[in-house]
Tab-separated table of N, CA and C in Angstrom:
chain	number	residue	atom	x	y	z
V	213	ARG	N	-51.573	45.830	-61.391
V	213	ARG	CA	-51.747	44.389	-61.301
V	213	ARG	C	-51.638	43.968	-59.846
V	214	ARG	N	-52.601	43.222	-59.380
V	214	ARG	CA	-52.609	42.758	-57.995
V	214	ARG	C	-52.029	41.357	-57.913
V	215	VAL	N	-51.141	41.157	-56.976
V	215	VAL	CA	-50.553	39.852	-56.725
V	215	VAL	C	-50.614	39.611	-55.224
V	216	LEU	N	-51.544	38.759	-54.831
V	216	LEU	CA	-51.741	38.399	-53.440
V	216	LEU	C	-51.987	39.649	-52.584
V	217	PHE	N	-50.970	40.161	-51.875
V	217	PHE	CA	-51.172	41.287	-50.972
V	217	PHE	C	-50.397	42.531	-51.402
V	218	ARG	N	-50.025	42.592	-52.683
V	218	ARG	CA	-49.348	43.776	-53.197
V	218	ARG	C	-49.891	44.076	-54.586
V	219	SER	N	-49.707	45.311	-55.013
V	219	SER	CA	-50.173	45.682	-56.351
V	219	SER	C	-49.162	46.622	-56.988
V	220	LEU	N	-49.232	46.719	-58.303
V	220	LEU	CA	-48.328	47.574	-59.063
V	220	LEU	C	-49.095	48.841	-59.419
V	221	ARG	N	-48.605	49.972	-58.921
V	221	ARG	CA	-49.226	51.264	-59.196
V	221	ARG	C	-48.141	52.236	-59.646
V	222	LYS	N	-48.319	52.829	-60.791
V	222	LYS	CA	-47.360	53.815	-61.321
V	222	LYS	C	-45.930	53.281	-61.291
V	223	ASN	N	-45.771	52.028	-61.728
V	223	ASN	CA	-44.472	51.353	-61.795
V	223	ASN	C	-43.809	51.113	-60.434
V	224	TYR	N	-44.568	51.172	-59.362
V	224	TYR	CA	-44.053	50.879	-58.035
V	224	TYR	C	-44.955	49.834	-57.386
V	225	PHE	N	-44.351	48.924	-56.636
V	225	PHE	CA	-45.148	47.973	-55.890
V	225	PHE	C	-45.579	48.608	-54.577
V	226	SER	N	-46.806	48.375	-54.200
V	226	SER	CA	-47.297	48.828	-52.902
V	226	SER	C	-48.217	47.757	-52.337
V	227	LEU	N	-48.384	47.799	-51.043
V	227	LEU	CA	-49.259	46.831	-50.400
V	227	LEU	C	-50.716	47.190	-50.664
V	228	THR	N	-51.533	46.175	-50.804
V	228	THR	CA	-52.969	46.389	-50.882
V	228	THR	C	-53.461	46.738	-49.474
V	229	LYS	N	-54.722	47.130	-49.360
V	229	LYS	CA	-55.282	47.405	-48.025
V	229	LYS	C	-55.150	46.179	-47.128
V	230	LYS	N	-55.418	45.023	-47.711
V	230	LYS	CA	-55.286	43.771	-46.953
V	230	LYS	C	-53.826	43.552	-46.542
V	231	GLY	N	-52.885	43.864	-47.442
V	231	GLY	CA	-51.460	43.724	-47.127
V	231	GLY	C	-51.034	44.627	-45.985
V	232	VAL	N	-51.530	45.878	-45.967
V	232	VAL	CA	-51.219	46.810	-44.879
V	232	VAL	C	-51.776	46.276	-43.564
V	233	GLU	N	-53.006	45.771	-43.611
V	233	GLU	CA	-53.634	45.212	-42.414
V	233	GLU	C	-52.828	44.025	-41.877
V	234	LEU	N	-52.376	43.150	-42.782
V	234	LEU	CA	-51.584	41.992	-42.354
V	234	LEU	C	-50.236	42.419	-41.784
V	235	ALA	N	-49.621	43.435	-42.377
V	235	ALA	CA	-48.331	43.924	-41.882
V	235	ALA	C	-48.472	44.505	-40.478
V	236	GLU	N	-49.606	45.124	-40.211
V	236	GLU	CA	-49.807	45.737	-38.897
V	236	GLU	C	-50.256	44.726	-37.836
V	237	ASN	N	-51.103	43.779	-38.235
V	237	ASN	CA	-51.723	42.887	-37.259
V	237	ASN	C	-51.215	41.452	-37.282
V	238	GLY	N	-50.440	41.086	-38.282
V	238	GLY	CA	-49.957	39.722	-38.387
V	238	GLY	C	-50.886	38.855	-39.227
V	239	PHE	N	-50.436	37.634	-39.508
V	239	PHE	CA	-51.155	36.712	-40.374
V	239	PHE	C	-52.042	35.779	-39.574
V	240	SER	N	-53.196	35.506	-40.115
V	240	SER	CA	-54.032	34.447	-39.549
V	240	SER	C	-53.622	33.139	-40.214
V	241	PHE	N	-54.147	32.065	-39.683
V	241	PHE	CA	-53.881	30.746	-40.250
V	241	PHE	C	-54.333	30.693	-41.710
V	242	ASP	N	-55.518	31.223	-42.011
V	242	ASP	CA	-56.053	31.206	-43.378
V	242	ASP	C	-55.180	32.008	-44.340
V	243	GLU	N	-54.713	33.161	-43.905
V	243	GLU	CA	-53.880	33.996	-44.773
V	243	GLU	C	-52.521	33.344	-45.026
V	244	PHE	N	-51.964	32.725	-43.996
V	244	PHE	CA	-50.702	32.011	-44.180
V	244	PHE	C	-50.886	30.873	-45.176
V	245	SER	N	-52.006	30.170	-45.070
V	245	SER	CA	-52.299	29.083	-46.012
V	245	SER	C	-52.416	29.603	-47.438
V	246	LYS	N	-53.047	30.764	-47.628
V	246	LYS	CA	-53.164	31.371	-48.964
V	246	LYS	C	-51.789	31.680	-49.541
V	247	ILE	N	-50.909	32.191	-48.700
V	247	ILE	CA	-49.554	32.509	-49.168
V	247	ILE	C	-48.830	31.235	-49.578
V	248	LEU	N	-48.945	30.174	-48.783
V	248	LEU	CA	-48.313	28.902	-49.139
V	248	LEU	C	-48.829	28.384	-50.480
V	249	ILE	N	-50.123	28.380	-50.651
V	249	ILE	CA	-50.715	27.882	-51.896
V	249	ILE	C	-50.288	28.754	-53.070
V	250	TYR	N	-50.256	30.059	-52.874
V	250	TYR	CA	-49.799	30.962	-53.934
V	250	TYR	C	-48.355	30.641	-54.316
V	251	TYR	N	-47.510	30.464	-53.320
V	251	TYR	CA	-46.098	30.161	-53.576
V	251	TYR	C	-45.949	28.817	-54.294
V	252	MET	N	-46.796	27.854	-53.930
V	252	MET	CA	-46.712	26.531	-54.551
V	252	MET	C	-47.194	26.541	-55.997
V	253	THR	N	-48.130	27.406	-56.323
V	253	THR	CA	-48.762	27.340	-57.646
V	253	THR	C	-48.369	28.457	-58.600
V	254	GLU	N	-47.975	29.611	-58.095
V	254	GLU	CA	-47.750	30.769	-58.969
V	254	GLU	C	-46.282	31.178	-59.121
V	255	ILE	N	-45.461	30.901	-58.137
V	255	ILE	CA	-44.056	31.323	-58.171
V	255	ILE	C	-43.231	30.277	-58.909
V	256	ASN	N	-42.317	30.722	-59.758
V	256	ASN	CA	-41.413	29.822	-60.483
V	256	ASN	C	-40.247	29.469	-59.558
V	257	TRP	N	-40.284	28.287	-58.985
V	257	TRP	CA	-39.257	27.876	-58.024
V	257	TRP	C	-37.872	27.819	-58.650
V	258	GLY	N	-37.779	27.572	-59.922
V	258	GLY	CA	-36.484	27.410	-60.561
V	258	GLY	C	-35.840	28.702	-61.024
V	259	TYR	N	-36.477	29.820	-60.803
V	259	TYR	CA	-35.981	31.090	-61.343
V	259	TYR	C	-34.590	31.451	-60.818
V	260	PHE	N	-34.301	31.129	-59.566
V	260	PHE	CA	-33.059	31.597	-58.953
V	260	PHE	C	-31.937	30.570	-58.904
V	261	ASP	N	-32.124	29.393	-59.469
V	261	ASP	CA	-31.037	28.417	-59.433
V	261	ASP	C	-30.589	28.065	-60.842
V	262	ARG	N	-29.532	27.315	-60.945
V	262	ARG	CA	-28.945	26.986	-62.249
V	262	ARG	C	-29.357	25.602	-62.737
V	263	TYR	N	-30.335	25.015	-62.086
V	263	TYR	CA	-30.768	23.695	-62.494
V	263	TYR	C	-31.662	23.791	-63.722
V	264	PRO	N	-31.816	22.672	-64.435
V	264	PRO	CA	-32.752	22.656	-65.561
V	264	PRO	C	-34.159	22.979	-65.063
V	265	VAL	N	-35.019	23.250	-65.978
V	265	VAL	CA	-36.373	23.663	-65.622
V	265	VAL	C	-36.975	22.740	-64.574
V	266	ALA	N	-37.093	21.465	-64.866
V	266	ALA	CA	-37.625	20.466	-63.922
V	266	ALA	C	-38.869	20.978	-63.212
V	267	SER	N	-39.753	21.595	-63.970
V	267	SER	CA	-40.953	22.192	-63.375
V	267	SER	C	-41.857	21.154	-62.734
V	268	GLU	N	-41.725	19.898	-63.159
V	268	GLU	CA	-42.548	18.846	-62.564
V	268	GLU	C	-42.315	18.734	-61.067
V	269	ILE	N	-41.129	19.059	-60.624
V	269	ILE	CA	-40.829	18.967	-59.198
V	269	ILE	C	-41.766	19.877	-58.414
V	270	GLN	N	-42.028	21.053	-58.912
V	270	GLN	CA	-42.954	21.954	-58.243
V	270	GLN	C	-44.379	21.408	-58.305
V	271	TRP	N	-44.751	20.795	-59.417
V	271	TRP	CA	-46.098	20.233	-59.545
V	271	TRP	C	-46.334	19.132	-58.523
V	272	PHE	N	-45.269	18.450	-58.121
V	272	PHE	CA	-45.389	17.336	-57.196
V	272	PHE	C	-45.134	17.757	-55.746
V	273	ALA	N	-45.301	19.030	-55.450
V	273	ALA	CA	-45.066	19.521	-54.090
V	273	ALA	C	-45.949	18.801	-53.079
V	274	TYR	N	-47.193	18.518	-53.449
V	274	TYR	CA	-48.079	17.819	-52.510
V	274	TYR	C	-47.571	16.406	-52.227
V	275	PHE	N	-46.992	15.771	-53.248
V	275	PHE	CA	-46.392	14.453	-53.027
V	275	PHE	C	-45.277	14.562	-51.993
V	276	MET	N	-44.415	15.567	-52.132
V	276	MET	CA	-43.293	15.727	-51.204
V	276	MET	C	-43.791	16.085	-49.805
V	277	LEU	N	-44.825	16.910	-49.719
V	277	LEU	CA	-45.399	17.244	-48.419
V	277	LEU	C	-45.980	15.994	-47.747
V	278	TYR	N	-46.649	15.172	-48.542
V	278	TYR	CA	-47.208	13.938	-47.988
V	278	TYR	C	-46.088	12.979	-47.560
V	279	PHE	N	-45.017	12.921	-48.338
V	279	PHE	CA	-43.862	12.100	-47.973
V	279	PHE	C	-43.309	12.551	-46.616
V	280	ILE	N	-43.176	13.856	-46.431
V	280	ILE	CA	-42.699	14.384	-45.147
V	280	ILE	C	-43.671	14.004	-44.039
V	281	HIS	N	-44.957	14.133	-44.304
V	281	HIS	CA	-45.972	13.761	-43.315
V	281	HIS	C	-45.793	12.307	-42.868
V	282	LYS	N	-45.550	11.410	-43.827
V	282	LYS	CA	-45.449	9.980	-43.517
V	282	LYS	C	-44.085	9.588	-42.941
V	283	LYS	N	-43.009	10.191	-43.421
V	283	LYS	CA	-41.666	9.687	-43.110
V	283	LYS	C	-40.836	10.573	-42.186
V	284	ALA	N	-41.211	11.835	-42.007
V	284	ALA	CA	-40.328	12.753	-41.280
V	284	ALA	C	-40.852	13.107	-39.890
V	285	GLY	N	-41.410	12.125	-39.200
V	285	GLY	CA	-41.743	12.335	-37.795
V	285	GLY	C	-40.466	12.429	-36.968
V	286	LYS	N	-39.472	11.664	-37.399
V	286	LYS	CA	-38.114	11.740	-36.846
V	286	LYS	C	-37.223	12.288	-37.950
V	287	PHE	N	-36.019	12.705	-37.606
V	287	PHE	CA	-35.119	13.272	-38.609
V	287	PHE	C	-34.800	12.249	-39.701
V	288	ILE	N	-34.935	12.687	-40.948
V	288	ILE	CA	-34.553	11.878	-42.114
V	288	ILE	C	-33.621	12.713	-42.985
V	289	SER	N	-32.807	12.057	-43.769
V	289	SER	CA	-31.945	12.760	-44.709
V	289	SER	C	-32.819	13.466	-45.739
V	290	THR	N	-32.489	14.708	-46.048
V	290	THR	CA	-33.267	15.437	-47.053
V	290	THR	C	-33.147	14.774	-48.424
V	291	ASP	N	-32.086	13.998	-48.647
V	291	ASP	CA	-31.940	13.276	-49.919
V	291	ASP	C	-33.041	12.238	-50.111
V	292	LYS	N	-33.625	11.753	-49.023
V	292	LYS	CA	-34.694	10.756	-49.141
V	292	LYS	C	-35.900	11.322	-49.887
V	293	ILE	N	-36.119	12.618	-49.766
V	293	ILE	CA	-37.246	13.239	-50.463
V	293	ILE	C	-37.013	13.179	-51.967
V	294	GLY	N	-35.812	13.563	-52.406
V	294	GLY	CA	-35.479	13.501	-53.827
V	294	GLY	C	-35.472	12.082	-54.362
V	295	LYS	N	-34.975	11.142	-53.566
V	295	LYS	CA	-34.955	9.745	-54.002
V	295	LYS	C	-36.370	9.194	-54.136
V	296	ALA	N	-37.255	9.600	-53.229
V	296	ALA	CA	-38.654	9.174	-53.334
V	296	ALA	C	-39.299	9.766	-54.588
V	297	MET	N	-38.965	11.026	-54.900
V	297	MET	CA	-39.479	11.658	-56.125
V	297	MET	C	-39.017	10.880	-57.351
V	298	PHE	N	-37.735	10.553	-57.387
V	298	PHE	CA	-37.172	9.858	-58.540
V	298	PHE	C	-37.791	8.470	-58.692
V	299	LYS	N	-38.003	7.798	-57.572
V	299	LYS	CA	-38.591	6.457	-57.620
V	299	LYS	C	-40.058	6.522	-58.068
V	300	ALA	N	-40.799	7.497	-57.566
V	300	ALA	CA	-42.220	7.603	-57.900
V	300	ALA	C	-42.445	8.153	-59.311
V	301	PHE	N	-41.542	9.019	-59.773
V	301	PHE	CA	-41.712	9.681	-61.063
V	301	PHE	C	-40.429	9.566	-61.890
V	302	PRO	N	-40.105	8.369	-62.374
V	302	PRO	CA	-38.845	8.160	-63.093
V	302	PRO	C	-38.743	8.965	-64.386
V	303	MET	N	-39.870	9.462	-64.903
V	303	MET	CA	-39.822	10.245	-66.132
V	303	MET	C	-39.107	11.587	-65.926
V	304	LEU	N	-38.857	11.963	-64.670
V	304	LEU	CA	-38.090	13.185	-64.410
V	304	LEU	C	-36.688	13.100	-65.013
V	305	GLU	N	-36.193	11.884	-65.174
V	305	GLU	CA	-34.863	11.676	-65.753
V	305	GLU	C	-34.757	12.298	-67.146
V	306	ASP	N	-35.856	12.318	-67.889
V	306	ASP	CA	-35.859	12.863	-69.248
V	306	ASP	C	-35.476	14.335	-69.296
V	307	GLU	N	-35.670	15.052	-68.198
V	307	GLU	CA	-35.337	16.481	-68.144
V	307	GLU	C	-33.823	16.724	-68.285
V	308	PHE	N	-32.999	15.715	-67.972
V	308	PHE	CA	-31.562	15.944	-67.858
V	308	PHE	C	-30.726	15.251	-68.933
V	309	ILE	N	-31.357	14.538	-69.833
V	309	ILE	CA	-30.618	13.745	-70.821
V	309	ILE	C	-29.738	14.611	-71.717
V	310	ASP	N	-30.267	15.707	-72.239
V	310	ASP	CA	-29.527	16.537	-73.187
V	310	ASP	C	-28.931	17.797	-72.564
V	311	ASP	N	-28.848	17.859	-71.266
V	311	ASP	CA	-28.328	19.046	-70.605
V	311	ASP	C	-26.828	18.885	-70.377
V	312	PRO	N	-25.989	19.648	-71.096
V	312	PRO	CA	-24.534	19.473	-70.974
V	312	PRO	C	-24.007	19.810	-69.583
V	313	TYR	N	-24.664	20.700	-68.892
V	313	TYR	CA	-24.199	21.094	-67.562
V	313	TYR	C	-24.323	19.951	-66.562
V	314	PHE	N	-25.361	19.139	-66.709
V	314	PHE	CA	-25.603	18.053	-65.772
V	314	PHE	C	-25.371	16.689	-66.377
V	315	GLY	N	-24.838	16.641	-67.598
V	315	GLY	CA	-24.678	15.384	-68.312
V	315	GLY	C	-23.853	14.342	-67.597
V	316	GLU	N	-22.864	14.757	-66.802
V	316	GLU	CA	-21.985	13.799	-66.137
V	316	GLU	C	-22.553	13.309	-64.811
V	317	LYS	N	-23.549	13.979	-64.292
V	317	LYS	CA	-24.131	13.597	-63.011
V	317	LYS	C	-25.301	12.658	-63.242
V	318	GLU	N	-25.528	11.797	-62.287
V	318	GLU	CA	-26.668	10.889	-62.351
V	318	GLU	C	-27.952	11.693	-62.170
V	319	PRO	N	-28.975	11.415	-62.976
V	319	PRO	CA	-30.236	12.156	-62.834
V	319	PRO	C	-30.812	12.104	-61.423
V	320	GLU	N	-30.681	10.960	-60.758
V	320	GLU	CA	-31.191	10.863	-59.390
V	320	GLU	C	-30.505	11.866	-58.465
V	321	ASP	N	-29.187	12.057	-58.639
V	321	ASP	CA	-28.453	13.021	-57.814
V	321	ASP	C	-28.904	14.444	-58.102
V	322	VAL	N	-29.137	14.749	-59.383
V	322	VAL	CA	-29.595	16.087	-59.753
V	322	VAL	C	-30.974	16.349	-59.155
V	323	ILE	N	-31.863	15.378	-59.231
V	323	ILE	CA	-33.207	15.532	-58.674
V	323	ILE	C	-33.142	15.715	-57.161
V	324	CYS	N	-32.278	14.958	-56.489
V	324	CYS	CA	-32.096	15.133	-55.043
V	324	CYS	C	-31.633	16.549	-54.726
V	325	ASN	N	-30.683	17.057	-55.506
V	325	ASN	CA	-30.183	18.411	-55.288
V	325	ASN	C	-31.260	19.459	-55.538
V	326	ILE	N	-32.039	19.260	-56.596
V	326	ILE	CA	-33.116	20.211	-56.898
V	326	ILE	C	-34.157	20.190	-55.788
V	327	CYS	N	-34.544	19.011	-55.337
V	327	CYS	CA	-35.524	18.911	-54.242
V	327	CYS	C	-34.986	19.576	-52.973
V	328	ASN	N	-33.712	19.334	-52.660
V	328	ASN	CA	-33.109	19.973	-51.488
V	328	ASN	C	-33.126	21.489	-51.617
V	329	ASN	N	-32.746	21.978	-52.775
V	329	ASN	CA	-32.641	23.417	-52.976
V	329	ASN	C	-34.016	24.076	-53.061
V	330	ARG	N	-34.841	23.621	-53.973
V	330	ARG	CA	-36.123	24.288	-54.213
V	330	ARG	C	-37.170	23.985	-53.150
V	331	PHE	N	-37.323	22.710	-52.832
V	331	PHE	CA	-38.421	22.335	-51.941
V	331	PHE	C	-38.043	22.472	-50.464
V	332	VAL	N	-36.948	21.830	-50.057
V	332	VAL	CA	-36.594	21.849	-48.634
V	332	VAL	C	-36.122	23.231	-48.205
V	333	ARG	N	-35.166	23.788	-48.938
V	333	ARG	CA	-34.550	25.047	-48.513
V	333	ARG	C	-35.409	26.269	-48.814
V	334	HIS	N	-35.872	26.389	-50.067
V	334	HIS	CA	-36.575	27.611	-50.470
V	334	HIS	C	-38.070	27.587	-50.219
V	335	PHE	N	-38.622	26.438	-49.905
V	335	PHE	CA	-40.046	26.393	-49.584
V	335	PHE	C	-40.259	26.023	-48.113
V	336	CYS	N	-39.933	24.801	-47.756
V	336	CYS	CA	-40.226	24.338	-46.395
V	336	CYS	C	-39.475	25.126	-45.322
V	337	ALA	N	-38.182	25.282	-45.471
V	337	ALA	CA	-37.405	26.012	-44.468
V	337	ALA	C	-37.800	27.486	-44.448
V	338	PHE	N	-38.001	28.068	-45.626
V	338	PHE	CA	-38.367	29.481	-45.714
V	338	PHE	C	-39.668	29.768	-44.965
V	339	PHE	N	-40.650	28.871	-45.096
V	339	PHE	CA	-41.932	29.070	-44.434
V	339	PHE	C	-41.988	28.448	-43.041
V	340	GLY	N	-40.887	27.897	-42.564
V	340	GLY	CA	-40.822	27.368	-41.204
V	340	GLY	C	-41.585	26.082	-40.999
V	341	LEU	N	-41.638	25.230	-42.030
V	341	LEU	CA	-42.403	23.992	-41.950
V	341	LEU	C	-41.591	22.813	-41.427
V	342	LEU	N	-40.265	22.931	-41.434
V	342	LEU	CA	-39.391	21.830	-41.038
V	342	LEU	C	-38.326	22.289	-40.069
V	343	GLU	N	-37.883	21.366	-39.248
V	343	GLU	CA	-36.654	21.552	-38.486
V	343	GLU	C	-35.545	20.947	-39.337
V	344	ILE	N	-34.466	21.671	-39.522
V	344	ILE	CA	-33.364	21.185	-40.360
V	344	ILE	C	-32.092	21.161	-39.533
V	345	GLU	N	-31.366	20.061	-39.661
V	345	GLU	CA	-30.100	19.851	-38.960
V	345	GLU	C	-29.012	19.523	-39.961
V	346	LYS	N	-27.820	20.044	-39.729
V	346	LYS	CA	-26.657	19.629	-40.517
V	346	LYS	C	-25.845	18.682	-39.655
V	347	ARG	N	-25.510	17.533	-40.242
V	347	ARG	CA	-24.697	16.550	-39.530
V	347	ARG	C	-23.439	16.288	-40.332
V	348	SER	N	-22.351	16.163	-39.638
V	348	SER	CA	-21.058	15.912	-40.268
V	348	SER	C	-21.104	14.648	-41.118
V	349	ASN	N	-20.535	14.748	-42.330
V	349	ASN	CA	-20.456	13.593	-43.230
V	349	ASN	C	-19.239	13.782	-44.129
V	350	GLU	N	-18.209	13.022	-43.872
V	350	GLU	CA	-16.963	13.153	-44.630
V	350	GLU	C	-17.116	12.750	-46.088
V	351	ASN	N	-18.102	11.929	-46.418
V	351	ASN	CA	-18.301	11.482	-47.793
V	351	ASN	C	-19.006	12.518	-48.667
V	352	SER	N	-19.576	13.528	-48.051
V	352	SER	CA	-20.271	14.577	-48.795
V	352	SER	C	-19.262	15.614	-49.287
V	353	ILE	N	-19.513	16.191	-50.461
V	353	ILE	CA	-18.597	17.222	-50.961
V	353	ILE	C	-18.648	18.476	-50.085
V	354	PHE	N	-19.731	18.654	-49.321
V	354	PHE	CA	-19.848	19.811	-48.437
V	354	PHE	C	-19.313	19.522	-47.036
V	355	GLY	N	-19.091	18.256	-46.723
V	355	GLY	CA	-18.619	17.891	-45.395
V	355	GLY	C	-19.739	17.686	-44.393
V	356	TYR	N	-20.976	17.838	-44.850
V	356	TYR	CA	-22.122	17.615	-43.981
V	356	TYR	C	-23.304	17.115	-44.815
V	357	GLU	N	-24.299	16.617	-44.108
V	357	GLU	CA	-25.538	16.170	-44.741
V	357	GLU	C	-26.689	16.822	-43.982
V	358	LYS	N	-27.746	17.168	-44.696
V	358	LYS	CA	-28.897	17.801	-44.055
V	358	LYS	C	-29.962	16.760	-43.727
V	359	PHE	N	-30.557	16.940	-42.552
V	359	PHE	CA	-31.651	16.098	-42.096
V	359	PHE	C	-32.810	17.008	-41.723
V	360	CYS	N	-34.022	16.506	-41.898
V	360	CYS	CA	-35.194	17.319	-41.575
V	360	CYS	C	-36.260	16.477	-40.901
V	361	ARG	N	-37.134	17.155	-40.193
V	361	ARG	CA	-38.338	16.524	-39.656
V	361	ARG	C	-39.434	17.580	-39.602
V	362	LYS	N	-40.660	17.107	-39.655
V	362	LYS	CA	-41.790	18.033	-39.615
V	362	LYS	C	-41.892	18.633	-38.217
V	363	ASN	N	-42.398	19.852	-38.160
V	363	ASN	CA	-42.541	20.524	-36.873
V	363	ASN	C	-44.019	20.763	-36.561
V	364	LYS	N	-44.301	21.486	-35.504
V	364	LYS	CA	-45.684	21.710	-35.071
V	364	LYS	C	-46.475	22.485	-36.123
V	365	LEU	N	-45.856	23.462	-36.760
V	365	LEU	CA	-46.553	24.234	-37.791
V	365	LEU	C	-46.954	23.336	-38.956
V	366	PHE	N	-46.043	22.489	-39.396
V	366	PHE	CA	-46.354	21.547	-40.477
V	366	PHE	C	-47.558	20.686	-40.094
V	367	LYS	N	-47.535	20.154	-38.884
V	367	LYS	CA	-48.621	19.279	-38.419
V	367	LYS	C	-49.947	20.021	-38.358
V	368	LYS	N	-49.901	21.299	-38.033
V	368	LYS	CA	-51.133	22.083	-37.937
V	368	LYS	C	-51.662	22.451	-39.323
V	369	LEU	N	-50.766	22.759	-40.255
V	369	LEU	CA	-51.174	23.198	-41.585
V	369	LEU	C	-51.660	22.053	-42.479
V	370	PHE	N	-51.012	20.895	-42.371
V	370	PHE	CA	-51.299	19.810	-43.298
V	370	PHE	C	-51.933	18.638	-42.560
V	371	ILE	N	-53.224	18.506	-42.771
V	371	ILE	CA	-53.980	17.396	-42.192
V	371	ILE	C	-54.415	16.529	-43.370
V	372	TRP	N	-53.996	15.275	-43.331
V	372	TRP	CA	-54.224	14.385	-44.471
V	372	TRP	C	-55.332	13.403	-44.166
V	373	ASN	N	-56.282	13.304	-45.068
V	373	ASN	CA	-57.357	12.315	-44.989
V	373	ASN	C	-57.257	11.447	-46.219
V	374	VAL	N	-56.616	10.304	-46.063
V	374	VAL	CA	-56.420	9.412	-47.212
V	374	VAL	C	-57.193	8.147	-46.999
């Protein structure tokens, strides 16, 4: 089975010819874009965290990318992304109504946490699309708050014609 630049042969994963070429010569802009799109559409973002499925959050990745394009020229709190998601798509609240693990938390807070974890940390930061800063915040349970802004790579990859 072939998946992007690797394939399964005799129960072992190996790189395809294209994967070997990319490993030796590096990625072009087009190949990097293919990997981003593959990650956005084929990978289950929720597989590694304990949050409810909330698969809609992944479906709305373009909304979050556009939000960053419009609002994150300067550093903004990463919570603003989740709050914008909740405001634009209030039906996300339905994902958490019967979940005993998150029953005591406000759905907006859970969505902010999921967006921070899945989108900001595991997608944008992983692919180098954002600059992320931690700033001291005594009111946070972690003692800090994360802020992000788009960087040169983000600006080069995402050109919006609206």
